[in-house]
CSV table of C-alpha atoms in Angstrom, one decimal:
chain,number,residue,atom,x,y,z
A,1,MET,CA,13.6,-1.6,18.2
A,2,SER,CA,17.0,-2.2,18.8
A,3,LYS,CA,19.2,1.2,19.3
A,4,MET,CA,22.9,1.6,17.8
A,5,GLU,CA,25.2,4.4,18.8
A,6,ASN,CA,27.3,4.3,15.6
A,7,PRO,CA,27.8,2.6,12.5
A,8,GLN,CA,30.6,-0.1,14.0
A,9,GLN,CA,28.1,-1.1,16.5
A,10,LEU,CA,25.3,-1.5,13.5
A,11,MET,CA,28.2,-3.4,11.3
A,12,GLN,CA,28.9,-5.5,14.8
A,13,PHE,CA,25.1,-6.2,14.7
A,14,LEU,CA,25.0,-7.3,10.8
A,15,GLN,CA,27.9,-9.4,11.0
A,16,GLN,CA,26.4,-11.7,14.0
A,17,LEU,CA,22.9,-12.1,11.6
A,18,GLU,CA,25.4,-12.9,8.3
A,19,LYS,CA,25.7,-16.8,10.0
A,20,ILE,CA,22.1,-17.0,9.7
A,21,TYR,CA,20.9,-15.0,6.5
A,22,ASN,CA,22.4,-15.2,3.1
A,23,LEU,CA,21.8,-11.3,2.7
A,24,VAL,CA,21.4,-8.7,5.1
A,25,ARG,CA,20.6,-4.9,4.5
A,26,ILE,CA,19.9,-1.6,5.7
A,27,VAL,CA,16.8,0.4,4.2
A,28,ASP,CA,15.4,3.6,4.0
A,29,PRO,CA,11.4,2.6,3.7
A,30,LEU,CA,10.5,5.9,2.0
A,31,ALA,CA,13.3,6.5,-0.5
A,32,LYS,CA,13.9,2.8,-1.2
A,33,ARG,CA,17.7,3.4,-0.6
A,34,VAL,CA,19.8,0.6,0.9
A,35,ILE,CA,23.2,-0.2,2.3
A,36,THR,CA,23.8,-3.9,1.6
A,37,VAL,CA,25.8,-6.1,3.5
A,38,SER,CA,26.7,-9.3,1.6
A,39,GLY,CA,26.9,-12.6,3.8
A,40,CYS,CA,30.4,-13.7,3.8
A,41,ASN,CA,32.5,-10.6,3.0
A,42,SER,CA,30.8,-7.8,4.6
A,43,GLU,CA,31.0,-5.3,1.9
A,44,MET,CA,28.9,-2.3,2.2
A,45,ILE,CA,27.2,-1.3,-1.2
A,46,GLU,CA,25.7,2.4,-0.6
A,47,ASP,CA,22.7,3.9,-2.3
A,48,SER,CA,21.4,1.0,-4.0
A,49,ILE,CA,17.9,0.7,-4.6
A,50,CYS,CA,16.0,-2.1,-2.7
A,51,TYR,CA,13.7,-3.5,-5.2
A,52,GLU,CA,16.5,-4.2,-7.8
A,53,PHE,CA,17.3,-7.3,-5.8
A,54,TRP,CA,13.9,-8.8,-6.6
A,55,GLN,CA,14.3,-7.6,-10.5
A,56,LYS,CA,11.5,-5.3,-10.4
A,57,ASN,CA,11.1,-1.9,-12.0
A,58,ASN,CA,8.9,-0.6,-8.8
A,59,HIS,CA,9.1,-0.9,-5.2
A,60,CYS,CA,7.2,-4.1,-3.9
A,61,ALA,CA,3.5,-3.5,-3.1
A,62,ASN,CA,3.6,-5.6,-0.1
A,63,CYS,CA,6.5,-3.8,1.4
A,64,VAL,CA,7.2,-5.2,4.8
A,65,SER,CA,10.0,-2.5,5.5
A,66,MET,CA,7.4,0.2,5.4
A,67,ARG,CA,5.2,-1.8,7.6
A,68,ALA,CA,7.9,-2.3,10.3
A,69,ALA,CA,8.4,1.5,10.1
A,70,ASN,CA,4.8,2.2,10.5
A,71,GLU,CA,4.1,-0.4,13.3
A,72,ASN,CA,7.5,-0.4,15.0
A,73,ASP,CA,7.4,-4.3,14.9
A,74,THR,CA,8.9,-7.0,12.9
A,75,PHE,CA,7.4,-8.3,9.5
A,76,VAL,CA,7.9,-11.3,7.4
A,77,LYS,CA,6.8,-11.9,3.5
A,78,ILE,CA,8.0,-14.4,1.0
A,79,GLU,CA,9.7,-12.9,-2.1
A,80,TYR,CA,11.4,-14.1,-5.5
A,81,ASN,CA,14.2,-13.0,-7.7
A,82,GLN,CA,13.8,-15.0,-10.8
A,83,GLU,CA,16.4,-17.3,-9.4
A,84,LYS,CA,15.6,-18.1,-5.6
A,85,ILE,CA,12.9,-17.8,-3.0
A,86,PHE,CA,13.3,-15.9,-0.2
A,87,MET,CA,12.1,-15.1,3.4
A,88,ALA,CA,12.5,-11.5,4.0
A,89,MET,CA,12.3,-10.3,7.4
A,90,ALA,CA,12.2,-6.4,8.2
A,91,THR,CA,12.7,-5.1,11.6
A,92,PRO,CA,13.2,-1.5,12.7
A,93,VAL,CA,16.5,-0.1,14.3
A,94,VAL,CA,17.4,3.2,15.3
A,95,LEU,CA,21.0,4.4,14.2
A,96,SER,CA,22.2,7.9,15.6
A,97,GLY,CA,18.7,8.6,16.5
A,98,ARG,CA,17.3,7.9,13.0
A,99,THR,CA,14.8,5.1,12.4
A,100,HIS,CA,16.2,2.5,9.6
A,101,ILE,CA,15.1,-0.9,8.6
A,102,VAL,CA,17.1,-4.1,8.8
A,103,GLU,CA,16.2,-6.8,6.1
A,104,MET,CA,17.0,-10.1,6.8
A,105,LEU,CA,16.9,-12.6,3.7
A,106,LYS,CA,17.1,-16.2,3.8
A,107,ASP,CA,17.0,-18.7,0.8
A,108,ILE,CA,13.8,-21.1,1.2
A,109,SER,CA,13.7,-22.1,-2.2
A,110,GLU,CA,14.5,-26.0,-1.2
A,111,THR,CA,12.7,-26.0,2.4
A,112,GLY,CA,9.4,-26.6,1.3
A,113,ILE,CA,7.6,-23.7,3.0
A,114,VAL,CA,6.1,-22.7,-0.2
A,115,PRO,CA,4.6,-25.7,-1.5
A,116,ASP,CA,3.9,-27.0,-4.9
A,117,LEU,CA,6.6,-25.2,-6.7
A,118,LYS,CA,8.1,-28.6,-8.2
A,119,GLY,CA,8.1,-28.3,-12.3
A,120,LYS,CA,7.2,-24.7,-12.1
A,121,ASN,CA,8.5,-22.3,-14.6
A,122,VAL,CA,9.8,-18.8,-13.4
A,123,ALA,CA,6.2,-16.9,-14.6
A,124,GLU,CA,4.6,-19.5,-12.7
A,125,ILE,CA,6.5,-19.5,-9.5
A,126,ASN,CA,6.2,-15.3,-10.0
A,127,GLN,CA,2.5,-15.5,-10.1
A,128,ILE,CA,2.6,-17.8,-6.7
A,129,ILE,CA,4.4,-15.6,-4.9
A,130,GLU,CA,2.6,-12.5,-6.4
A,131,ASN,CA,-0.7,-14.3,-5.4
A,132,LEU,CA,0.7,-15.1,-1.3
A,133,ASN,CA,1.7,-11.3,-1.6
A,134,GLN,CA,-1.3,-9.6,-2.7
A,135,ALA,CA,-3.4,-11.5,-0.5
A,136,ALA,CA,-1.9,-9.6,2.2
A,137,ILE,CA,-2.8,-6.3,0.8
A,138,THR,CA,-6.2,-6.9,-0.6
A,139,ASP,CA,-9.5,-6.4,1.1
A,140,GLU,CA,-11.5,-9.8,1.0
A,141,LEU,CA,-14.9,-8.3,0.1
A,142,THR,CA,-14.3,-5.5,-2.5
A,143,GLN,CA,-11.1,-6.7,-4.1
A,144,VAL,CA,-9.4,-3.4,-4.1
A,145,TYR,CA,-6.3,-2.7,-1.6
A,146,ASN,CA,-7.0,-2.7,2.3
A,147,ARG,CA,-6.0,-0.5,5.0
A,148,ARG,CA,-2.4,-2.0,5.3
A,149,PHE,CA,-1.7,-0.9,1.8
A,150,ILE,CA,-2.9,2.5,2.4
A,151,ASN,CA,-0.3,2.8,5.4
A,152,GLU,CA,2.5,1.6,3.1
A,153,LYS,CA,1.8,2.8,-0.2
A,154,LEU,CA,0.6,6.6,0.7
A,155,PRO,CA,3.9,7.6,2.4
A,156,ILE,CA,5.8,6.5,-0.4
A,157,ASP,CA,3.8,8.0,-3.4
A,158,LEU,CA,3.8,11.6,-1.3
A,159,TYR,CA,7.6,11.2,-1.1
A,160,ALA,CA,8.1,10.4,-4.5
A,161,ALA,CA,5.7,13.3,-5.8
A,162,VAL,CA,7.2,15.9,-3.6
A,163,GLY,CA,10.9,14.8,-4.1
A,164,ASN,CA,10.6,14.8,-7.7
A,165,ASP,CA,8.8,18.3,-7.8
A,166,GLY,CA,5.6,16.0,-9.0
A,167,VAL,CA,2.2,16.2,-7.8
A,168,LEU,CA,-0.4,13.9,-6.1
A,169,SER,CA,-4.2,14.1,-5.6
A,170,ALA,CA,-6.2,11.7,-3.6
A,171,ILE,CA,-9.9,11.4,-3.2
A,172,LEU,CA,-11.4,10.1,0.0
A,173,VAL,CA,-15.1,8.5,-0.6
A,174,ASP,CA,-17.9,7.8,1.8
A,175,VAL,CA,-21.0,5.8,1.0
A,176,ASP,CA,-24.1,8.1,2.2
A,177,ASP,CA,-26.1,7.0,4.6
A,178,PHE,CA,-24.6,3.3,4.7
A,179,LYS,CA,-25.6,2.6,8.0
A,180,GLN,CA,-29.3,2.7,7.0
A,181,ILE,CA,-29.0,0.6,4.0
A,182,ASN,CA,-27.5,-2.2,6.3
A,183,ASP,CA,-30.2,-1.9,9.3
A,184,THR,CA,-32.9,-1.8,6.9
A,185,TYR,CA,-31.8,-4.3,3.8
A,186,GLY,CA,-29.4,-6.3,5.7
A,187,HIS,CA,-25.3,-6.9,5.5
A,188,SER,CA,-25.7,-8.8,2.2
A,189,MET,CA,-27.0,-5.7,0.6
A,190,GLY,CA,-24.4,-3.5,2.3
A,191,ASP,CA,-21.8,-6.1,1.0
A,192,ARG,CA,-23.3,-5.4,-2.8
A,193,VAL,CA,-23.4,-1.9,-2.3
A,194,LEU,CA,-19.5,-1.9,-1.4
A,195,ARG,CA,-18.3,-4.4,-3.9
A,196,ARG,CA,-20.3,-2.5,-6.5
A,197,VAL,CA,-18.6,1.0,-5.3
A,198,ALA,CA,-15.4,-0.4,-5.6
A,199,GLU,CA,-15.5,-1.7,-8.8
A,200,ILE,CA,-16.7,1.7,-10.0
A,201,LEU,CA,-13.7,3.4,-8.6
A,202,LYS,CA,-11.5,0.8,-10.3
A,203,ASN,CA,-13.0,1.2,-13.4
A,204,ASN,CA,-12.2,5.0,-13.0
A,205,ILE,CA,-8.4,4.8,-12.6
A,206,GLN,CA,-6.9,3.2,-15.5
A,207,ARG,CA,-3.3,5.0,-15.5
A,208,LYS,CA,-0.4,3.4,-14.1
A,209,GLY,CA,0.4,4.3,-10.9
A,210,ASP,CA,-3.4,5.1,-9.8
A,211,TRP,CA,-4.9,3.1,-7.1
A,212,ALA,CA,-8.1,2.6,-5.0
A,213,ALA,CA,-8.4,1.0,-1.2
A,214,ARG,CA,-10.8,0.5,1.2
A,215,TYR,CA,-10.1,2.3,3.9
A,216,GLY,CA,-12.5,0.8,6.5
A,217,GLY,CA,-16.1,0.1,6.7
A,218,ASP,CA,-17.9,2.6,3.9
A,219,GLU,CA,-14.8,4.7,3.2
A,220,PHE,CA,-12.4,4.4,0.2
A,221,LEU,CA,-9.2,6.0,-0.9
A,222,VAL,CA,-8.5,6.6,-4.6
A,223,VAL,CA,-4.7,7.9,-5.0
A,224,LEU,CA,-3.7,9.8,-8.1
A,225,PRO,CA,0.0,10.0,-8.8
A,226,ASP,CA,0.9,12.9,-11.3
A,227,ALA,CA,-2.7,14.3,-11.5
A,228,ASP,CA,-3.6,18.1,-10.1
A,229,ARG,CA,-6.6,18.8,-8.3
A,230,LYS,CA,-8.4,19.9,-11.3
A,231,SER,CA,-8.1,16.4,-12.9
A,232,ALA,CA,-9.0,14.6,-9.5
A,233,LYS,CA,-12.0,16.3,-9.1
A,234,LYS,CA,-13.1,15.5,-12.7
A,235,ILE,CA,-12.5,11.7,-11.4
A,236,ALA,CA,-14.4,12.2,-8.3
A,237,GLU,CA,-17.4,13.8,-10.4
A,238,ARG,CA,-17.4,10.9,-12.8
A,239,ILE,CA,-17.3,8.3,-10.0
A,240,ARG,CA,-20.3,10.3,-8.1
A,241,ARG,CA,-22.7,10.4,-11.2
A,242,GLN,CA,-21.9,6.7,-11.8
A,243,VAL,CA,-22.9,5.6,-8.2
A,244,GLU,CA,-25.8,8.1,-8.4
A,245,GLN,CA,-27.3,6.0,-11.3
A,246,GLU,CA,-26.8,2.5,-9.7
A,247,THR,CA,-29.4,0.2,-8.4
A,248,PHE,CA,-29.2,-2.7,-6.1
A,249,GLU,CA,-31.2,-5.4,-6.3
A,250,LEU,CA,-31.3,-8.1,-3.6
A,251,ARG,CA,-34.6,-10.6,-2.7
A,252,GLY,CA,-37.0,-8.1,-3.9
A,253,SER,CA,-35.6,-5.2,-2.5
A,254,THR,CA,-34.1,-2.1,-4.5
A,255,VAL,CA,-31.7,0.3,-3.2
A,256,SER,CA,-29.8,3.2,-4.8
A,257,THR,CA,-27.2,5.3,-3.1
A,258,THR,CA,-24.8,8.2,-3.5
A,259,ILE,CA,-21.1,9.1,-2.5
A,260,SER,CA,-19.8,12.0,-0.7
A,261,CYS,CA,-15.9,12.8,-1.7
A,262,GLY,CA,-13.1,14.8,-0.4
A,263,VAL,CA,-10.3,16.0,-2.7
A,264,SER,CA,-6.9,17.4,-2.0
A,265,SER,CA,-3.4,17.6,-3.4
A,266,ALA,CA,0.5,17.6,-2.6
A,267,GLY,CA,2.9,19.3,-4.6
A,268,PRO,CA,6.5,20.4,-4.5
A,269,ARG,CA,7.7,22.0,-1.1
A,270,ASP,CA,4.6,20.5,0.4
A,271,SER,CA,5.6,19.2,3.6
A,272,ALA,CA,2.6,17.2,4.6
A,273,SER,CA,3.3,13.9,6.0
A,274,ALA,CA,0.9,11.0,5.1
A,275,VAL,CA,-0.8,11.4,8.4
A,276,ASP,CA,-1.5,15.3,7.8
A,277,PHE,CA,-2.3,14.6,4.1
A,278,PHE,CA,-4.9,12.1,5.1
A,279,ASP,CA,-6.3,14.5,8.0
A,280,ARG,CA,-7.0,17.2,5.0
A,281,LEU,CA,-8.6,14.7,2.7
A,282,ASP,CA,-10.8,14.0,5.9
A,283,GLN,CA,-11.5,17.5,6.5
A,284,LYS,CA,-12.8,17.9,2.8
A,285,LEU,CA,-14.9,14.8,3.2
A,286,TYR,CA,-16.3,16.5,6.3
A,287,GLN,CA,-17.6,19.6,4.1
A,288,SER,CA,-19.4,17.4,1.5
A,289,LYS,CA,-20.9,15.4,3.9
A,290,HIS,CA,-22.3,18.3,5.7
A,291,SER,CA,-23.3,20.5,3.0
A,292,GLY,CA,-26.0,17.7,1.8
A,293,LYS,CA,-23.9,14.6,0.6
A,294,ASN,CA,-23.6,13.6,-2.8
A,295,SER,CA,-21.3,16.3,-3.6
A,296,ILE,CA,-17.6,17.0,-3.8
A,297,SER,CA,-15.4,19.1,-1.7
A,298,GLY,CA,-11.8,20.0,-2.7
């Protein structure tokens, strides 16, 4: 991570990058606010929104700036703004003691880095780029989001909820006795259980902004912006009942299982970080697991 003592030093640093990249900008990854430095004239435009450049109405699902901030490292992705294809590189930099993200954008439309684009229309190119970015944040087995997406998206959703006097609730889901299923019936049966649980989660979150992800192993996270704790517990109960009623068959064997859930909410004046918020969920899940399983605590 580079360290800058003042804005002038930062400007000198960015001007050096202008010779290599088409656009260099400083991003606050949580607030999605940027200071943009346009390549040839170094004009600073303050307080714009980062995803407007991509002609999107919401922030990118595959946000390399959040990833750079979370992991204190440099990350790269491909994006499209309806006109050109860009390589977007994000790297953390400290300015006057505060971490920002430098985004460096390079036009790669004619380089052939993204193949098979010749003759494609805007919608088709958008879909190709979207597929590339979705693959980076999707769990291969269950086809819900992955742990990387949780790390990038949960802090943003929490920041938006608290900053706008809103509310956010989440459900942490654990498959009961999953190790026993794997040990007794094999990993193919375990995979079948995980895929179906993920499908049930997705089927129960139909509102715009809701999302589900696999945290790891047999744990899943469901995030519900603009839903209070009571609403989240109703959704958790509906999910719990559906899983309880499922049976899984493989090579003559039949298995049933249950889930345990922890529910927590954050609202105005809640200063919890994403890590603290997740710890609250984990504590609720622990209570559920140790009160007999197949239950909800929250």
